[in-house]
Coordinates of C-alpha atoms and ligand atoms in Angstrom, one line a residue:
M1 CA 5.3 -28.2 -1.6
L2 CA 4.6 -24.5 -1.7
E3 CA 0.9 -25.1 -1.0
K4 CA 1.7 -27.1 2.1
V5 CA 3.9 -24.3 3.4
K6 CA 1.1 -21.8 2.7
E7 CA -1.4 -23.9 4.6
K8 CA 1.0 -24.2 7.5
F9 CA 1.4 -20.4 7.5
V10 CA -2.4 -19.9 7.9
E11 CA -2.6 -22.6 10.5
I12 CA 0.1 -20.9 12.6
F13 CA -0.4 -17.2 11.9
K14 CA -4.2 -17.3 11.3
D15 CA -4.3 -15.7 7.8
D16 CA -2.0 -15.2 4.8
K17 CA -2.6 -11.5 4.3
D18 CA 0.4 -9.7 2.7
T19 CA 2.5 -12.8 2.5
R20 CA 5.0 -13.3 -0.3
C21 CA 6.6 -16.6 -1.3
F22 CA 10.2 -17.4 -2.3
F23 CA 12.2 -20.4 -3.4
S24 CA 15.9 -20.9 -3.1
P25 CA 17.6 -23.9 -4.6
G26 CA 20.3 -26.2 -3.3
R27 CA 23.3 -27.0 -5.4
V28 CA 25.3 -29.9 -6.6
N29 CA 28.9 -29.3 -7.5
I30 CA 29.9 -31.3 -10.7
I31 CA 33.6 -30.6 -10.2
G32 CA 36.0 -28.1 -8.7
E33 CA 36.1 -29.1 -5.1
H34 CA 37.8 -27.1 -2.3
I35 CA 39.2 -24.6 -4.8
D36 CA 36.7 -21.8 -4.6
Y37 CA 38.6 -20.3 -1.7
N38 CA 41.8 -20.8 -3.6
G39 CA 40.7 -18.6 -6.5
G40 CA 40.0 -21.6 -8.8
Y41 CA 37.3 -22.6 -11.2
V42 CA 34.2 -24.5 -10.0
M43 CA 31.4 -26.0 -12.1
P44 CA 28.2 -26.3 -9.9
C45 CA 24.5 -26.5 -10.9
A46 CA 21.5 -25.3 -8.9
I47 CA 18.9 -28.0 -8.3
D48 CA 15.1 -28.2 -7.9
K49 CA 15.5 -29.3 -4.3
G50 CA 15.8 -26.3 -2.0
T51 CA 14.0 -24.1 0.5
Y52 CA 10.5 -22.6 0.3
F53 CA 9.5 -19.5 2.3
V54 CA 6.2 -17.9 3.0
I55 CA 6.8 -14.7 4.8
R56 CA 5.4 -11.2 5.7
L57 CA 6.4 -8.2 7.7
N58 CA 4.5 -8.1 11.0
H59 CA 5.4 -4.4 11.8
T60 CA 6.7 -5.3 15.3
N61 CA 10.2 -5.9 16.6
I62 CA 9.8 -9.6 16.8
V63 CA 10.7 -12.4 14.4
N64 CA 8.4 -15.4 14.5
A65 CA 9.8 -18.3 12.5
Y66 CA 8.5 -21.9 12.0
S67 CA 10.4 -24.5 10.0
M68 CA 8.6 -27.6 8.8
Q69 CA 11.9 -29.4 9.0
F70 CA 12.1 -28.7 12.8
E71 CA 8.5 -29.0 13.8
N72 CA 9.5 -30.0 17.3
L73 CA 10.9 -26.5 17.8
G74 CA 7.5 -24.9 17.2
V75 CA 7.5 -21.2 16.5
I76 CA 10.8 -19.6 17.4
S77 CA 10.4 -15.9 18.4
F78 CA 13.1 -13.4 19.1
D79 CA 13.9 -9.7 19.0
V80 CA 15.1 -8.2 15.6
F81 CA 18.4 -7.2 17.2
D82 CA 19.0 -10.5 19.0
E83 CA 22.4 -11.9 18.0
N84 CA 22.6 -14.8 20.5
K85 CA 23.3 -18.1 18.9
T86 CA 21.3 -21.1 20.1
N87 CA 22.6 -23.7 17.8
Q88 CA 19.4 -23.8 15.8
Y89 CA 18.4 -22.8 12.3
S90 CA 17.4 -19.4 13.8
D91 CA 21.1 -18.6 14.1
F92 CA 21.2 -18.2 10.3
I93 CA 18.2 -15.8 10.5
K94 CA 20.0 -13.7 13.1
G95 CA 23.1 -13.8 10.9
V96 CA 21.2 -12.7 7.8
M97 CA 19.5 -9.8 9.7
K98 CA 22.8 -8.6 11.1
I99 CA 24.9 -8.8 7.9
F100 CA 22.1 -7.4 5.7
D101 CA 21.4 -4.8 8.4
I102 CA 17.7 -5.4 8.1
H103 CA 16.0 -5.3 11.5
L104 CA 12.3 -5.8 10.6
G105 CA 9.9 -8.1 12.4
F106 CA 8.4 -10.8 10.3
D107 CA 6.3 -14.0 10.4
M108 CA 7.7 -16.9 8.4
V109 CA 7.1 -20.5 7.6
C110 CA 9.8 -22.3 5.7
C111 CA 10.4 -25.8 4.5
G112 CA 13.6 -27.3 3.0
T113 CA 13.5 -30.3 0.7
I114 CA 17.3 -30.8 1.0
P115 CA 18.3 -33.1 3.9
H116 CA 20.6 -31.4 6.4
S117 CA 24.3 -32.1 6.2
S118 CA 23.8 -33.7 2.8
G119 CA 26.5 -31.6 1.1
L120 CA 23.8 -30.1 -1.2
S121 CA 24.1 -26.7 0.5
S122 CA 20.9 -26.6 2.6
S123 CA 22.4 -23.7 4.7
A124 CA 23.4 -21.6 1.8
S125 CA 20.0 -22.2 0.2
F126 CA 18.3 -21.0 3.4
C127 CA 20.5 -17.9 4.0
T128 CA 20.3 -16.9 0.4
G129 CA 16.6 -17.3 0.2
L130 CA 16.0 -15.4 3.4
G131 CA 18.4 -12.7 2.3
Y132 CA 16.6 -12.3 -0.9
A133 CA 13.2 -12.4 0.8
L134 CA 14.1 -9.8 3.4
S135 CA 15.7 -7.5 0.8
S136 CA 12.5 -7.8 -1.3
L137 CA 10.3 -7.0 1.7
N138 CA 12.5 -4.1 2.5
C139 CA 12.3 -2.9 -1.1
N140 CA 16.0 -3.0 -1.5
L141 CA 16.9 -5.9 -3.8
V142 CA 20.6 -5.9 -4.5
S143 CA 22.4 -7.6 -7.5
H144 CA 22.8 -11.4 -7.4
T145 CA 26.5 -11.1 -6.9
A146 CA 26.1 -8.7 -3.9
L147 CA 23.5 -11.0 -2.4
A148 CA 25.9 -14.0 -2.8
L149 CA 28.8 -12.1 -1.2
A150 CA 26.6 -10.9 1.7
C151 CA 25.4 -14.5 2.4
K152 CA 29.0 -15.7 2.3
R153 CA 29.7 -13.2 5.1
V154 CA 26.9 -14.7 7.1
E155 CA 28.7 -18.1 7.0
N156 CA 32.2 -16.6 7.5
E157 CA 31.6 -13.8 10.0
F158 CA 28.5 -15.0 11.9
M159 CA 28.6 -18.8 11.7
G160 CA 32.4 -19.0 11.8
V161 CA 32.7 -21.3 8.8
N162 CA 35.4 -20.0 6.4
S163 CA 33.6 -21.2 3.3
G164 CA 34.2 -19.9 -0.2
I165 CA 31.7 -18.2 -2.6
M166 CA 30.7 -21.2 -4.7
D167 CA 27.4 -22.2 -2.9
Q168 CA 25.9 -18.8 -2.5
F169 CA 26.9 -17.8 -6.1
I170 CA 25.4 -20.7 -7.8
I171 CA 22.3 -20.6 -5.6
C172 CA 21.7 -16.9 -6.7
N173 CA 22.8 -17.3 -10.3
G174 CA 21.7 -20.9 -11.2
K175 CA 20.0 -21.3 -14.6
D176 CA 17.6 -24.0 -15.8
E177 CA 19.6 -26.9 -17.4
K178 CA 22.9 -25.1 -17.2
A179 CA 26.0 -25.6 -15.1
L180 CA 28.1 -22.5 -14.4
L181 CA 31.9 -22.5 -14.9
L182 CA 32.7 -19.9 -12.3
D183 CA 36.1 -18.2 -11.9
C184 CA 36.1 -17.7 -8.1
N185 CA 38.8 -15.1 -8.4
T186 CA 37.0 -12.7 -10.7
L187 CA 33.4 -14.0 -10.2
K188 CA 33.0 -14.1 -14.0
Y189 CA 31.2 -17.1 -15.2
E190 CA 30.2 -19.0 -18.3
E191 CA 26.9 -20.9 -18.7
I192 CA 27.5 -24.5 -19.8
P193 CA 24.5 -26.5 -21.1
F194 CA 24.2 -29.5 -18.7
E195 CA 23.5 -32.1 -21.4
L196 CA 24.5 -35.6 -20.5
E197 CA 23.3 -37.1 -23.8
D198 CA 22.6 -40.8 -23.2
N199 CA 23.6 -40.6 -19.6
V200 CA 22.1 -39.7 -16.3
L201 CA 23.3 -38.1 -13.1
I202 CA 22.7 -39.8 -9.8
I203 CA 23.1 -38.2 -6.4
A204 CA 23.6 -40.5 -3.4
N205 CA 23.6 -39.4 0.2
T206 CA 25.9 -41.2 2.6
N207 CA 23.4 -40.3 5.4
K208 CA 26.4 -40.0 7.6
K209 CA 25.9 -37.8 10.6
R210 CA 28.5 -35.2 10.0
Q211 CA 30.7 -34.3 13.0
L212 CA 33.5 -31.8 13.1
A213 CA 33.0 -31.1 9.4
D214 CA 33.2 -27.3 9.9
S215 CA 36.5 -27.5 11.9
K216 CA 38.1 -29.8 9.4
Y217 CA 37.0 -27.5 6.6
N218 CA 38.6 -24.6 8.3
E219 CA 41.7 -26.7 8.9
R220 CA 42.1 -27.4 5.1
R221 CA 41.6 -23.7 4.4
A222 CA 44.3 -22.8 6.9
E223 CA 46.7 -25.4 5.3
C224 CA 46.3 -23.8 1.9
E225 CA 47.1 -20.4 3.5
Q226 CA 50.2 -22.0 5.0
V227 CA 51.4 -23.1 1.5
L228 CA 50.7 -19.6 0.1
T229 CA 52.7 -18.1 3.0
I230 CA 55.7 -20.3 2.2
L231 CA 55.6 -19.3 -1.4
H232 CA 55.4 -15.6 -0.5
E233 CA 58.4 -16.0 1.8
N234 CA 60.2 -17.4 -1.2
G235 CA 59.5 -14.4 -3.4
Y236 CA 56.4 -15.7 -5.3
T237 CA 53.5 -13.2 -5.6
F238 CA 50.6 -15.5 -6.4
K239 CA 47.4 -14.1 -4.9
Y240 CA 45.8 -17.6 -4.8
L241 CA 47.2 -21.1 -5.2
C242 CA 45.1 -21.5 -8.3
D243 CA 47.1 -18.8 -10.0
M244 CA 49.6 -21.6 -10.6
D245 CA 49.4 -24.1 -13.5
L246 CA 50.7 -27.7 -13.1
K247 CA 54.2 -26.7 -14.5
Q248 CA 54.6 -23.9 -11.9
M249 CA 53.3 -26.3 -9.2
D250 CA 56.1 -28.7 -10.0
E251 CA 58.6 -25.9 -9.9
V252 CA 57.6 -24.7 -6.4
M253 CA 56.9 -28.1 -4.9
P254 CA 60.5 -28.5 -3.5
L255 CA 60.0 -25.4 -1.4
I256 CA 57.2 -27.1 0.5
K257 CA 59.0 -29.4 2.9
D258 CA 55.9 -30.8 4.6
E259 CA 54.6 -33.8 2.7
K260 CA 51.0 -33.2 3.8
L261 CA 51.1 -29.6 2.6
Q262 CA 52.6 -30.8 -0.7
R263 CA 49.6 -33.1 -1.2
R264 CA 47.2 -30.2 -0.4
L265 CA 48.8 -28.1 -3.0
R266 CA 48.7 -30.9 -5.6
H267 CA 45.0 -31.4 -5.1
V268 CA 44.2 -27.7 -5.5
V269 CA 46.2 -27.1 -8.7
S270 CA 45.3 -30.4 -10.3
E271 CA 41.6 -30.0 -9.4
N272 CA 41.6 -26.6 -11.1
D273 CA 43.1 -28.1 -14.2
R274 CA 40.5 -31.0 -14.1
T275 CA 37.6 -28.5 -13.8
I276 CA 38.6 -26.7 -16.9
K277 CA 39.1 -30.0 -18.8
A278 CA 35.7 -31.2 -17.5
S279 CA 34.0 -28.0 -18.7
K280 CA 35.5 -28.5 -22.2
A281 CA 34.4 -32.1 -22.2
L282 CA 30.8 -31.1 -21.3
I283 CA 30.8 -28.5 -24.1
N284 CA 32.2 -31.1 -26.6
H285 CA 29.6 -33.6 -25.5
D286 CA 32.4 -35.9 -24.4
I287 CA 30.7 -37.5 -21.4
N288 CA 33.4 -40.2 -21.0
E289 CA 36.1 -37.6 -20.6
L290 CA 33.8 -35.8 -18.1
G291 CA 33.5 -39.0 -16.2
K292 CA 37.2 -39.5 -16.1
C293 CA 37.7 -36.1 -14.6
L294 CA 35.1 -36.8 -11.9
T295 CA 36.8 -40.0 -10.9
A296 CA 40.2 -38.4 -10.9
S297 CA 38.8 -35.6 -8.7
H298 CA 37.6 -38.2 -6.1
E299 CA 41.0 -39.8 -6.0
S300 CA 42.7 -36.5 -5.4
L301 CA 40.1 -35.5 -2.7
K302 CA 40.7 -38.9 -1.0
N303 CA 44.5 -39.2 -1.2
D304 CA 45.8 -35.6 -1.4
Y305 CA 43.1 -33.5 0.3
E306 CA 41.8 -36.2 2.7
V307 CA 38.2 -35.0 2.9
T308 CA 36.3 -38.2 1.8
G309 CA 36.1 -40.9 4.5
K310 CA 34.9 -44.5 4.6
E311 CA 31.3 -43.7 3.7
L312 CA 32.0 -41.5 0.6
D313 CA 34.7 -43.9 -0.6
T314 CA 32.4 -46.9 -0.2
L315 CA 29.7 -45.2 -2.3
V316 CA 32.1 -44.0 -5.0
Y317 CA 34.0 -47.3 -5.4
S318 CA 30.7 -49.2 -5.4
F319 CA 29.4 -46.9 -8.1
L320 CA 32.5 -47.3 -10.2
T321 CA 32.4 -51.1 -10.1
Q322 CA 28.8 -51.3 -11.5
E323 CA 28.2 -51.8 -15.2
G324 CA 27.5 -48.5 -17.1
C325 CA 29.3 -46.2 -14.7
V326 CA 31.0 -43.3 -16.6
G327 CA 32.5 -41.6 -13.5
A328 CA 31.8 -40.9 -9.8
R329 CA 33.0 -38.6 -7.0
M330 CA 32.1 -37.0 -3.7
T331 CA 30.5 -33.6 -4.0
G332 CA 30.5 -30.6 -1.6
A333 CA 32.8 -30.2 1.4
G334 CA 33.1 -33.9 2.1
F335 CA 33.5 -35.8 5.4
G336 CA 30.1 -37.3 4.6
G337 CA 27.3 -35.7 2.5
C338 CA 26.7 -36.8 -1.0
A339 CA 28.5 -38.4 -4.0
I340 CA 27.5 -38.1 -7.6
A341 CA 27.8 -40.6 -10.4
I342 CA 27.2 -40.5 -14.1
Y343 CA 25.7 -43.7 -15.7
K344 CA 24.8 -44.7 -19.2
K345 CA 21.0 -44.6 -19.4
G346 CA 19.4 -47.9 -18.6
F347 CA 22.0 -49.0 -16.1
E348 CA 21.2 -46.7 -13.2
E349 CA 18.4 -48.7 -11.5
K350 CA 20.4 -51.9 -11.2
A351 CA 23.4 -50.0 -10.1
M352 CA 21.6 -48.1 -7.4
A353 CA 20.2 -51.4 -6.0
E354 CA 23.7 -52.9 -6.0
V355 CA 25.3 -49.9 -4.4
K356 CA 22.6 -49.8 -1.7
K357 CA 23.2 -53.4 -0.9
E358 CA 27.0 -53.1 -0.8
Y359 CA 26.8 -49.9 1.3
L360 CA 24.5 -51.4 3.8
E361 CA 26.8 -54.4 4.2
K362 CA 29.9 -52.3 4.7
I363 CA 28.5 -49.3 6.6
G364 CA 25.5 -50.7 8.4
Y365 CA 22.8 -48.3 7.1
E366 CA 21.4 -47.4 3.7
P367 CA 22.3 -44.5 1.5
S368 CA 19.5 -42.4 -0.1
F369 CA 19.3 -41.6 -3.8
Y370 CA 18.0 -38.4 -5.5
Q371 CA 17.2 -37.5 -9.0
V372 CA 17.2 -33.8 -9.5
K373 CA 16.6 -31.2 -12.2
V374 CA 19.2 -28.6 -12.9
Y375 CA 17.3 -25.5 -12.0
G376 CA 17.3 -21.6 -11.8
G377 CA 18.4 -19.5 -8.9
T378 CA 16.7 -17.9 -5.9
R379 CA 13.4 -16.2 -6.8
E380 CA 10.0 -15.0 -5.8
I381 CA 7.3 -17.5 -6.6
K382 CA 3.5 -17.3 -6.6
Ligands
GLA401 C1 31.5 -26.1 1.0 C2 31.7 -24.6 0.9 C3 32.1 -24.1 -0.5 C4 33.2 -25.0 -1.1 C5 32.9 -26.5 -0.9 C6 34.0 -27.4 -1.3 O1 30.3 -26.4 0.2 O2 30.6 -23.8 1.4 O3 32.5 -22.8 -0.4 O4 34.5 -24.7 -0.5 O5 32.5 -26.8 0.4 O6 34.3 -27.3 -2.7

C-alpha cells in the first residue's frame, strides 16, 4: 500500500524530494464500551489496517492534500490558518493544525485502509497519524500520551464529538500482538498478550450508513453526566461513574428515579466489571470466559445503553447461533459499524458464510468481514 501512496504523490506533486512516510493504525475494542469517558477500563488493540501518509513541508502557507479514499475531491488546497469546516476530511487537517498550533504548508497524499464509519476509528487513525507526522516535520515530537490527548481535543473541540480517550490512546500506544488494559481515569495501562489459543477473532462490518451517530453519542455522554449530577446532589463525591463497584451501584440506584438513566448507569458499572474480568480471562488463557464477557457486553449495550440497532444485533445473534462461536459483541461507538466474534479455529469460514446469508436476508445488503493482525501504534515508516 505504501508504494501506491508514494507513486500517487509523485504523480500529483511531480517528485518525492524530502518526503517522509507515516502509518497510523485503526483499532478494535475487545471490551469496555462507552466507559472511557466514565473513567473506566477499556481493552482495545491497534490493528494493521489504518492510514498511510506521504508528506513533506512545501515552505509556503498552503496545504495541498489528496486522499486516495476521496479521489473525486482531487487535491484540496487551503491556507494554513483556514479554520472553515467544509464537511470533508480536510476538516480534520484544519483541526489538527489548530490544536497542535502548527501552521506550516505541506503537500500530502494519504490512504486509509479502514472503511469510513466502520467503528474501527478511521478518524482517530487519521488525526493521530497527521498529528504525529506534522510534529515530526516540525521537529517537535511529543510523548505518545500528549499526542493522544491533543488528538482527542481535535475531536472534542474542533469536530464537536465528545469522545473519550480510548481510540487516540490505543492508536498511539498499540503494541504488536498485545491488547492494552487502559485505565481511562489515570491513563495507566497494562499490556495483555492477545493470544486466543485455538480460536480466531473475526470482525464484521454492518456496512450500515451511519446517521446521527455523533449526536446520539453526545446524548449518551450527557445522560451519564446527569446521573453523576444526581449522585453529587445526594452527597456522593465520585469523580466518574466507574469509581463505583457493583455493590455501590445497587446502593445508589434508588436515587436515580428515571428508569432510562438507571439502565445507563447499570451498563457503565457492569461493563467496567466485565472488562476487568475479561482481561483476567485473557491472561489466564480462559477464552470461553472471555467470550462470555463479550456476549454479556453486547446484551448490556443493547438493552441498557441502547447503542446497537437492528444491523448490529442481527450480526451478533447470527454469529452466536453458529457452531463454534465462543462470544460476540458490537465494537466501537455502535449505531452501526462493526461487530466482533471469537470462534474456535476451523469453524469460522462456515460461520461467516451463514452469517452473510442471514444478514442479507434480514437487512437487504451484505456485511463485510475482516481478518486483522494486532499491531503497533502510529510511527514513521520507510
Ligand atoms: C468511540 C469514541 C471512544 C469510545 C467509544 C465507545 O469510538 O471515540 O472514545 O467512547 O466510541 O466505547
